[in-house]
CSV table of C-alpha atoms in Angstrom, one decimal:
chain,number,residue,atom,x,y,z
A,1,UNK,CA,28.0,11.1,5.8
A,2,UNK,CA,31.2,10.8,7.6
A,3,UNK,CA,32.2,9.3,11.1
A,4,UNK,CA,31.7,11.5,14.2
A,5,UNK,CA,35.5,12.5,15.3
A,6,UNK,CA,35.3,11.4,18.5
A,7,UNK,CA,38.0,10.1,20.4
A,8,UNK,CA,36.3,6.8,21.9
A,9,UNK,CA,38.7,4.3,19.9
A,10,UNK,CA,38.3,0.9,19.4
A,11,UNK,CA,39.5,-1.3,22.5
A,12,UNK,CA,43.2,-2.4,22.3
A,13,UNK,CA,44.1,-5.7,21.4
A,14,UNK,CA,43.6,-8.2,24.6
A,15,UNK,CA,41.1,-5.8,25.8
A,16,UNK,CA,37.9,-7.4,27.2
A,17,UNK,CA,34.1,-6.5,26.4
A,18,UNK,CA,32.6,-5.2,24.0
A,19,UNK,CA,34.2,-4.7,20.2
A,20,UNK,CA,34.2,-0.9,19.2
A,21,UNK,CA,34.6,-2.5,15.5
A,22,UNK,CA,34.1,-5.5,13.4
A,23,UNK,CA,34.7,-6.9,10.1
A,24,UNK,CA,31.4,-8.8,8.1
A,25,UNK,CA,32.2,-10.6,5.3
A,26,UNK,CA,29.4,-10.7,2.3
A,27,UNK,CA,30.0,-13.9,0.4
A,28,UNK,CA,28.6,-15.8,-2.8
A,29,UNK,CA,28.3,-15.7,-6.0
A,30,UNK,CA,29.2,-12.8,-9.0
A,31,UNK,CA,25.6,-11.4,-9.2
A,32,UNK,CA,23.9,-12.9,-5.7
A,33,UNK,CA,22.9,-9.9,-4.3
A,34,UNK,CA,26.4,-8.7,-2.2
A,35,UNK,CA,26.4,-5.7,-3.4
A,36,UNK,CA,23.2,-4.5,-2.9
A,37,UNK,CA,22.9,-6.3,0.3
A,38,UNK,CA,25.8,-4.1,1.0
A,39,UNK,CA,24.6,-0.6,0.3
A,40,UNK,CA,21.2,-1.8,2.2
A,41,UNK,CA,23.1,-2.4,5.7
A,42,UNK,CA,25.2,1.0,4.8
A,43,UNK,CA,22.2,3.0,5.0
A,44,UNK,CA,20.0,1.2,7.5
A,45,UNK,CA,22.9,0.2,10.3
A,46,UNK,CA,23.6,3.9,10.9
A,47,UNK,CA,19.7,4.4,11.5
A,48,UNK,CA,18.2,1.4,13.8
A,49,UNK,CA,21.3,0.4,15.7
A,50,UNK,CA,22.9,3.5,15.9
A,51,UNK,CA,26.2,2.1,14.2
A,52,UNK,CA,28.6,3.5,12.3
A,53,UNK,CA,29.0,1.5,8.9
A,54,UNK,CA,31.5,1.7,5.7
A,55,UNK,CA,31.4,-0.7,2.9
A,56,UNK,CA,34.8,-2.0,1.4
A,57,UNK,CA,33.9,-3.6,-2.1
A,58,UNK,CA,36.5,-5.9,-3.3
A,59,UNK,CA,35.5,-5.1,-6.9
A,60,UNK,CA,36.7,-0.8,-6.2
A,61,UNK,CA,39.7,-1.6,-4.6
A,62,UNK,CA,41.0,-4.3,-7.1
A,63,UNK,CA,41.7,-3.0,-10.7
A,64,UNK,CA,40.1,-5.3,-13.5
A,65,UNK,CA,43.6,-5.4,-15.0
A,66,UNK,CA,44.8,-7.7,-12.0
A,67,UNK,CA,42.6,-10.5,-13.5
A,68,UNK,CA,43.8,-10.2,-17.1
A,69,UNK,CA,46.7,-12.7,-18.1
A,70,UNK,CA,50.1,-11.8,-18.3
A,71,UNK,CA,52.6,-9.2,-16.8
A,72,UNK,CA,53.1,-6.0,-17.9
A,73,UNK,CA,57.2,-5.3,-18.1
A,74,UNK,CA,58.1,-9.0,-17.8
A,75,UNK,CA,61.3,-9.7,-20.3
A,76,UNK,CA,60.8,-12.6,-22.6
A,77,UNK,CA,63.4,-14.9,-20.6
A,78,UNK,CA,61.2,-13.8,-17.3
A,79,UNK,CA,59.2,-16.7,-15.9
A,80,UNK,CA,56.0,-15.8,-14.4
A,81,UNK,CA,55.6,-14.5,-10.7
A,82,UNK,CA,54.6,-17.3,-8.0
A,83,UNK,CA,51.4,-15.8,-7.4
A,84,UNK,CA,49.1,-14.5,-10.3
A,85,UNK,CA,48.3,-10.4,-10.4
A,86,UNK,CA,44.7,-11.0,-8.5
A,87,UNK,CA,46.1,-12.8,-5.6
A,88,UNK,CA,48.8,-10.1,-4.9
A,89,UNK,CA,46.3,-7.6,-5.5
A,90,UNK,CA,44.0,-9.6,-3.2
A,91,UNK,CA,47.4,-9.9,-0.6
A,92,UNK,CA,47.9,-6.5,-0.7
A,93,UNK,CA,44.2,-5.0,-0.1
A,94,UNK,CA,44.5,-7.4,3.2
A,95,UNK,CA,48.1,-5.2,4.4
A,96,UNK,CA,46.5,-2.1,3.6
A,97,UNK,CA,43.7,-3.4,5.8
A,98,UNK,CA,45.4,-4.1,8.3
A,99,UNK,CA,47.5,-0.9,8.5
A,100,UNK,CA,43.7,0.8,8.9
A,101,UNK,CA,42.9,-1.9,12.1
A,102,UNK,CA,46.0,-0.8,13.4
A,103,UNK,CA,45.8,2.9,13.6
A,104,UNK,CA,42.0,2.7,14.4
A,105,UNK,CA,43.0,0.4,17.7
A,106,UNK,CA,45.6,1.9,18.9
A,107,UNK,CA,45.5,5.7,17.2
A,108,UNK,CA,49.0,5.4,15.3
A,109,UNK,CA,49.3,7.4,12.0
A,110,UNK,CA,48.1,5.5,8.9
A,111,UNK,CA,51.0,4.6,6.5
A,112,UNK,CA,51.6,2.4,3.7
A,113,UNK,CA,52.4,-0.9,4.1
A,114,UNK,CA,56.0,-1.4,2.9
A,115,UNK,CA,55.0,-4.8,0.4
A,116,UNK,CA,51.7,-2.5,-0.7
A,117,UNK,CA,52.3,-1.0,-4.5
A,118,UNK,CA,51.2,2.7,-4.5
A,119,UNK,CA,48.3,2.8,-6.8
A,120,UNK,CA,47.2,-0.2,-4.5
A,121,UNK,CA,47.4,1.6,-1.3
A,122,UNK,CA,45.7,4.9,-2.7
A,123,UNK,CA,43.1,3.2,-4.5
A,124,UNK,CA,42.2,1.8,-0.6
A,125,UNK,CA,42.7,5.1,0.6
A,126,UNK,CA,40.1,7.2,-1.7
A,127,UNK,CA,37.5,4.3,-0.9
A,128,UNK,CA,38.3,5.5,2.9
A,129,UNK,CA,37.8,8.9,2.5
A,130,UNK,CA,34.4,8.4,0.2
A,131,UNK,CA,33.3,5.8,3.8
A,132,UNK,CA,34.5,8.9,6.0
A,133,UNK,CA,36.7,6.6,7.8
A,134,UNK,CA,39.5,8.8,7.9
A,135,UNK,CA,40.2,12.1,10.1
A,136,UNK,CA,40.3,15.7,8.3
A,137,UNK,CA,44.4,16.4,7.5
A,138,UNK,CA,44.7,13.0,5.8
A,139,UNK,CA,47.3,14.2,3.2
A,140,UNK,CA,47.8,12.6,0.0
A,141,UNK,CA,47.6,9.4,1.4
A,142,UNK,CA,51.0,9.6,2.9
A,143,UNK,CA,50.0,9.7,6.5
A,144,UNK,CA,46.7,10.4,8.5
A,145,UNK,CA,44.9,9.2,11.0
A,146,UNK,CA,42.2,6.8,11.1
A,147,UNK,CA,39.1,8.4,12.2
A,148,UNK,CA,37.1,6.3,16.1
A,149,UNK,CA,33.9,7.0,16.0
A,150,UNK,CA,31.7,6.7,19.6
A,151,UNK,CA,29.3,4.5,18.3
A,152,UNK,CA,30.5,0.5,17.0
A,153,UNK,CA,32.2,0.6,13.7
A,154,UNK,CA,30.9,-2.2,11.2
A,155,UNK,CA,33.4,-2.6,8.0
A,156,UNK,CA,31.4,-4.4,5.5
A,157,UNK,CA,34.0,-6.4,3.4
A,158,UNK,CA,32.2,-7.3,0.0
A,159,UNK,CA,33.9,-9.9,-2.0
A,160,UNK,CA,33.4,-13.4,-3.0
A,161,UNK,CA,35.4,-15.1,-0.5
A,162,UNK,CA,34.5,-18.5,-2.2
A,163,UNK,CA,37.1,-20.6,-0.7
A,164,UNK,CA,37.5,-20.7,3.0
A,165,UNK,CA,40.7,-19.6,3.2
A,166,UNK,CA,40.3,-16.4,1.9
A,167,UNK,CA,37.6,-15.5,5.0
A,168,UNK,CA,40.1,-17.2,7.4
A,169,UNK,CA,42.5,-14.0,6.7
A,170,UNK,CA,40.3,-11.5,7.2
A,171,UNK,CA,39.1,-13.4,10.7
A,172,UNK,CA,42.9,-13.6,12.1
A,173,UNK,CA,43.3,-9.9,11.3
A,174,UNK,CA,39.8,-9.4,13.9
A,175,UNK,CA,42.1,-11.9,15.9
A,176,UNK,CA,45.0,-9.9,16.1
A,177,UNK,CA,43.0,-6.7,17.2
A,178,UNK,CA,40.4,-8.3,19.1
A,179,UNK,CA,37.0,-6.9,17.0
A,180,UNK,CA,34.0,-9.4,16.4
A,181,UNK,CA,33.7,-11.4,13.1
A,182,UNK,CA,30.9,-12.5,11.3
A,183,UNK,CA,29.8,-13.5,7.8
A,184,UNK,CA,26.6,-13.4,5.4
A,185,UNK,CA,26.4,-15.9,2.9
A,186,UNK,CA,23.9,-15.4,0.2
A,187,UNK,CA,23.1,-18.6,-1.1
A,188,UNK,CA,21.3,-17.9,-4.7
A,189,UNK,CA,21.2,-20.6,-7.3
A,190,UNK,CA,23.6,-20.7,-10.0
A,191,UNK,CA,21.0,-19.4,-12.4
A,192,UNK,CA,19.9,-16.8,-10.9
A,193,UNK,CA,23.3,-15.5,-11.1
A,194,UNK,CA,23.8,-15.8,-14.6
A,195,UNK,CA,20.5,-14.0,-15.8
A,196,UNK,CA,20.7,-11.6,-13.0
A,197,UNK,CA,25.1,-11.3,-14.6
A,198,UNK,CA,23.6,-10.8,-18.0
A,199,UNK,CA,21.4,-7.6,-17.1
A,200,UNK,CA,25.2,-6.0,-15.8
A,201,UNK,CA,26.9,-3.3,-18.1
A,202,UNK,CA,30.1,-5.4,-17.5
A,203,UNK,CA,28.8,-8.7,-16.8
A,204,UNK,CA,31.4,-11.8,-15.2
A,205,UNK,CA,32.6,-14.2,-17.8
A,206,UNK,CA,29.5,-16.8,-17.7
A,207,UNK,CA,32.2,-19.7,-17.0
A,208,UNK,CA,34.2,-18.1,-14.5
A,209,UNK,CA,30.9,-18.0,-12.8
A,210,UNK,CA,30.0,-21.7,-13.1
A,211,UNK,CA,33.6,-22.7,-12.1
A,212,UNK,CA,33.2,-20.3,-8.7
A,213,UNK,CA,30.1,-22.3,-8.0
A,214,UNK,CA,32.2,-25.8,-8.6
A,215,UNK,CA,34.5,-24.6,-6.0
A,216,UNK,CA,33.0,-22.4,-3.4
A,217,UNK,CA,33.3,-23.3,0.3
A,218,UNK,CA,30.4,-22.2,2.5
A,219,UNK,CA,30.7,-21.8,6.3
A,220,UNK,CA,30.9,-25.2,8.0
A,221,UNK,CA,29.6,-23.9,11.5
A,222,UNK,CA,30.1,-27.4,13.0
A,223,UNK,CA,33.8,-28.1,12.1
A,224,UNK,CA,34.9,-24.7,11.9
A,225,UNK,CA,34.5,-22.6,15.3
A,226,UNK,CA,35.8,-19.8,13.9
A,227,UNK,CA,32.9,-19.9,11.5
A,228,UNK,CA,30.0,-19.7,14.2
A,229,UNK,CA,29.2,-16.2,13.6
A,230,UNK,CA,28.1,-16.6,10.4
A,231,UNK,CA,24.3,-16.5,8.7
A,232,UNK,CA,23.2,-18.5,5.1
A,233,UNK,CA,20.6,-16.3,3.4
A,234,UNK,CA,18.7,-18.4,0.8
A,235,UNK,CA,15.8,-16.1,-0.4
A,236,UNK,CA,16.3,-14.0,-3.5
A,237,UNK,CA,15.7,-10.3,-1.8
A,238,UNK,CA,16.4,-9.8,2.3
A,239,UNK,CA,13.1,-9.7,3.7
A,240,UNK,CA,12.0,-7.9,6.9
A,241,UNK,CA,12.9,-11.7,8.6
A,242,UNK,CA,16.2,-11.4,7.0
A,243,UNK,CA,16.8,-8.3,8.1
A,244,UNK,CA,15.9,-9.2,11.7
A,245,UNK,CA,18.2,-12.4,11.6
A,246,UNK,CA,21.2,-10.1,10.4
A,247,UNK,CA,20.8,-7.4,13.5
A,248,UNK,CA,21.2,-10.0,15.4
A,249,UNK,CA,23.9,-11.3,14.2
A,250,UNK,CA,25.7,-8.8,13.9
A,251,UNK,CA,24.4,-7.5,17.6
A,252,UNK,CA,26.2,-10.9,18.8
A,253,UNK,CA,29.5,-10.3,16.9
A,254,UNK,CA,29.9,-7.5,18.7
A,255,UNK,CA,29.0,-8.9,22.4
A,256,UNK,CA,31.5,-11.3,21.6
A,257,UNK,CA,34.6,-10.3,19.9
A,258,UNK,CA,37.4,-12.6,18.9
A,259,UNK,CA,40.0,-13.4,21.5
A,260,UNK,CA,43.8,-13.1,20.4
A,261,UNK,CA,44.4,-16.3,21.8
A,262,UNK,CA,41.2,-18.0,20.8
A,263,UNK,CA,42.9,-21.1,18.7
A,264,UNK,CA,42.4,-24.7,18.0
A,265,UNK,CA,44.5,-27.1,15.6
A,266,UNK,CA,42.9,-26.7,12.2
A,267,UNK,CA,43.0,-22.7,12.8
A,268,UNK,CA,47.0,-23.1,13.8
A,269,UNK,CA,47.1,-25.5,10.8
A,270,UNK,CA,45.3,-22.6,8.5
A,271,UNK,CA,47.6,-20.0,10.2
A,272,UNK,CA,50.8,-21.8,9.4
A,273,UNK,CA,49.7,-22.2,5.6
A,274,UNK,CA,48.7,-19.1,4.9
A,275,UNK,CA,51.5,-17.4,7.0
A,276,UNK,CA,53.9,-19.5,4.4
A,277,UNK,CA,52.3,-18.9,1.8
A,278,UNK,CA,53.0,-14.9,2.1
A,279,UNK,CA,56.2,-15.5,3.3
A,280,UNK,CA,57.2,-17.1,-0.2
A,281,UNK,CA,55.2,-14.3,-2.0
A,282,UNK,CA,57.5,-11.7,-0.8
A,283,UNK,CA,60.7,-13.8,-1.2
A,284,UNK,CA,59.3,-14.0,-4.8
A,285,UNK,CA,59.1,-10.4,-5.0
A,286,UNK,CA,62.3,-9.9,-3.3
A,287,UNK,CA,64.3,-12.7,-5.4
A,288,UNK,CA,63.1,-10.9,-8.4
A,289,UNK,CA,64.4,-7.3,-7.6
A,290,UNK,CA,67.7,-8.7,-6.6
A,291,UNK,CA,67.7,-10.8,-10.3
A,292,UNK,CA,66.3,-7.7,-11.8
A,293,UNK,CA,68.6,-5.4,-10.4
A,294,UNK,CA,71.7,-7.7,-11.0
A,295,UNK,CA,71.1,-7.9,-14.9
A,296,UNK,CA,70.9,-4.2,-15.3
A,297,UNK,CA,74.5,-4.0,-13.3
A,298,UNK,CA,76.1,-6.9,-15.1
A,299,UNK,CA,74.9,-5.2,-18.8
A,300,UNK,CA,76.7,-2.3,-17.6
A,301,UNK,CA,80.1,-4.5,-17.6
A,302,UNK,CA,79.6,-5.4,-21.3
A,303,UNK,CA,79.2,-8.7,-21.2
A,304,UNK,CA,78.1,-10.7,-24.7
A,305,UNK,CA,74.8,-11.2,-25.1
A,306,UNK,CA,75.2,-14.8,-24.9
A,307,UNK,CA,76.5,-14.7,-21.9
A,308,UNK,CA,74.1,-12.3,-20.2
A,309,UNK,CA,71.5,-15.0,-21.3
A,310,UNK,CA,73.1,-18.1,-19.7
A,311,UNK,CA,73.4,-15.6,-16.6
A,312,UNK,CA,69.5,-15.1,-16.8
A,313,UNK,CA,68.8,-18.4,-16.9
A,314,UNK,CA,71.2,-19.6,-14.1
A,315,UNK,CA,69.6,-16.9,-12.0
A,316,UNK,CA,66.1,-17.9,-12.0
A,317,UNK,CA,67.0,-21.8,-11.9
A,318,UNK,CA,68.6,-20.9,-8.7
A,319,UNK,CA,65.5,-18.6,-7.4
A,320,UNK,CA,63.7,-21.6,-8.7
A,321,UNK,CA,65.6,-24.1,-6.1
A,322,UNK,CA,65.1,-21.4,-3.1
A,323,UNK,CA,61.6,-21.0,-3.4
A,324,UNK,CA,60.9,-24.6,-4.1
A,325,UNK,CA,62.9,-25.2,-0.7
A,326,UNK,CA,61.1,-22.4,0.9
A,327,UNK,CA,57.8,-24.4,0.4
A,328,UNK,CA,58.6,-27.7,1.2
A,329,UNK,CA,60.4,-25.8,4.5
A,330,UNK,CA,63.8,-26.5,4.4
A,331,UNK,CA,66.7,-24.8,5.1
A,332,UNK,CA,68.6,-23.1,2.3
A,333,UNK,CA,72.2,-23.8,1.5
A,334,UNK,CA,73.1,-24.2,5.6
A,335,UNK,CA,71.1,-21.3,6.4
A,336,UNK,CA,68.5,-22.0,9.8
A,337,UNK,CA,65.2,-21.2,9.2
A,338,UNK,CA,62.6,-21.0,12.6
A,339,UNK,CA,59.1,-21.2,12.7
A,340,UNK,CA,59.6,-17.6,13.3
A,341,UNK,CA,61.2,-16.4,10.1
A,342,UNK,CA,58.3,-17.9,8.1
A,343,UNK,CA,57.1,-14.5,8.8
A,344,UNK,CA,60.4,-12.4,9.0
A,345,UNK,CA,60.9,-9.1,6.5
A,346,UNK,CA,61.9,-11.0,2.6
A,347,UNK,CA,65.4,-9.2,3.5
A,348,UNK,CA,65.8,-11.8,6.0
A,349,UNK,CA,64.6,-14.9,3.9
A,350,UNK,CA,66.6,-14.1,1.0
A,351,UNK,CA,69.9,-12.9,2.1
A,352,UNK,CA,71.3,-16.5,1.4
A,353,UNK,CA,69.8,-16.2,-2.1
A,354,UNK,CA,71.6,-13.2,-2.5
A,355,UNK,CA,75.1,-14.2,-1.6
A,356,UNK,CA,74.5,-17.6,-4.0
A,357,UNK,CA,73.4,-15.1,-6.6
A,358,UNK,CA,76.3,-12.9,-5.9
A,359,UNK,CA,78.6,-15.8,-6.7
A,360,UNK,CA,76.8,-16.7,-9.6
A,361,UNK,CA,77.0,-13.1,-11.0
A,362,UNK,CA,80.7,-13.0,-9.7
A,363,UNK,CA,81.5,-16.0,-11.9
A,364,UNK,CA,80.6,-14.2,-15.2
A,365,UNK,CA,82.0,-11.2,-14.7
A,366,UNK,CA,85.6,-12.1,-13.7
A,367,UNK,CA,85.8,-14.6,-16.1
């Protein structure tokens, strides 16, 4: 069923009270129970608390192509992206996200994010209209308008979020906008996963699943505050106790929603990595259109093949040096770079890569 239309939006960022919305995060293991955790607290939210509930599974929205190796329309003499095709398809659900946050809190039209590709962005918007999250004239995914409903909005994210860092994003985004945050670990053994993974049509690669179990990060409610909102469940099916302990949770969440400038150290820390990190993604990204987009021009000036080879080469060894600077955070051939740019538009960060490159370019063809 879809979302009432009323008009009651979320509260606006810095707004006090209760949250008209928040974000719970299902965690574990491939084949814990997430998913039909999930689908449980779909139906049953809408009934005893009165809330309104969608369910965004990480496993819809991200194609299984994004977790097969290599690049589809990568040249031979192209090097392979910074980050692999799952973590910008996992970058990019997060934008698309967040473009949803922000035209349910403040009622702006829903567009694309600009860094989002297109299949990306309609893939998320198709699992929006299915939740009913989104108002009737929604057109071709272009535009619309993200529909308030009266009642608390609860976006169940379901996903592995294994390592730490992954849930920390999706808790600055309830930051930003001021909605609660919580998370529900399910904590089944490793075995029970891999029988329960075997039953599956499309079962998870048996060691991708033991490795996920090497490395996964639960919620460490003592040294992480931004973690306190968060409940283990051990037991193998949600019993009626279960059930109780996640009402209230969630009940909590709500009562207390994340304040915007609710911080600490390790969270600036976190924000400053992560805010890095996607700053060098799109300057990848970037560095590659402008490489890309030079090689077709300079073929055009019929250069030997040799020639446009060496070029190739001298190109990425420069985008190389850039994004290897970029990372250890200094400046770039002279040019100034501010806490602030870390999160500038990729024009901005790689406009001195492009007058290097330009020269670079410049020296082959007027040779």
């Amino acid at each position: 069923a879809g979302l009432p239309w009323a008009l009651a939006a979320a509260e606006g960022p810095g707004g006090g009270g209760r949250a008209r919305a928040g974000l719970c995060l299902l965690c574990g293991l491939p084949a814990a129970g997430k998913s039909t955790l999930g689908r449980a607290l779909r139906r049953r939210l809408p009934q005893r608390p009165g809330w309104a509930c969608a369910l965004l599974s990480y496993d819809e929205l991200i194609p299984p192509e994004a977790f097969e190796p290599g690049e589809p329309g990568a040249g031979p003499d192209e090097p392979p992206p910074l980050l692999p095709r799952w973590k910008r398809s996992r970058r990019e659900l997060l934008q698309c996200l967040e473009r949803f946050l922000r035209a349910l809190v403040t009622g702006e039209p829903l567009s694309a994010p600009p860094a989002a590709g297109q299949a990306g962005w309609e893939r998320f918007l198709a699992c929006c209209r299915g939740q009913g999250l989104l108002a009737p004239g929604e057109c071709h995914g272009r535009s619309g308008t993200a529909a308030a409903a009266a009642e608390p909005l609860y976006l169940i994210l379901d996903d592995n979020f294994y390592y730490q860092s992954m849930r920390y994003e999706v808790y600055q985004l309830a930051r930003k906008y001021s909605l609660s945050f919580c998370q529900l670990f399910l904590d089944c053994p490793l075995e029970c996963c891999l029988q329960r993974n075997s039953l599956r049509s499309q079962p998870v690669p048996e060691q991708t699943i033991s490795l996920m179990a090497r490395k996964i990060e639960m919620p460490d409610l003592k040294k992480n505050a931004w973690e306190r909102n968060s409940l283990v469940l051990k037991s193998l099916d949600c019993t009626s106790e279960d059930e109780y302990h996640i009402i209230s949770l969630l009940a909590t969440a709500l009562e207390n929603p994340v304040k915007q400038h609710e911080e600490n150290p390790e969270e600036k820390e976190l924000d400053r990595a992560i805010c890095a990190a996607s700053a060098i993604h799109q300057a990848d990204g970037r560095c590659r259109r402008i490489i890309s987009q030079a090689m077709k021009d300079t073929k055009d000036k019929n250069l030997p093949p040799g020639e446009l080879k060496s070029l190739a080469e001298e190109l990425h060894k420069l985008k190389a040096e850039f994004l290897e600077d970029l990372r250890r955070g200094n400046n770039w051939k002279n040019q100034v770079c501010t806490e602030n740019q870390s999160s500038a538009p990729p024009a901005s960060l790689t406009s001195a890569f492009e007058q290097e490159a330009a020269k670079v370019i410049n020296k082959y063809i007027l040779r």
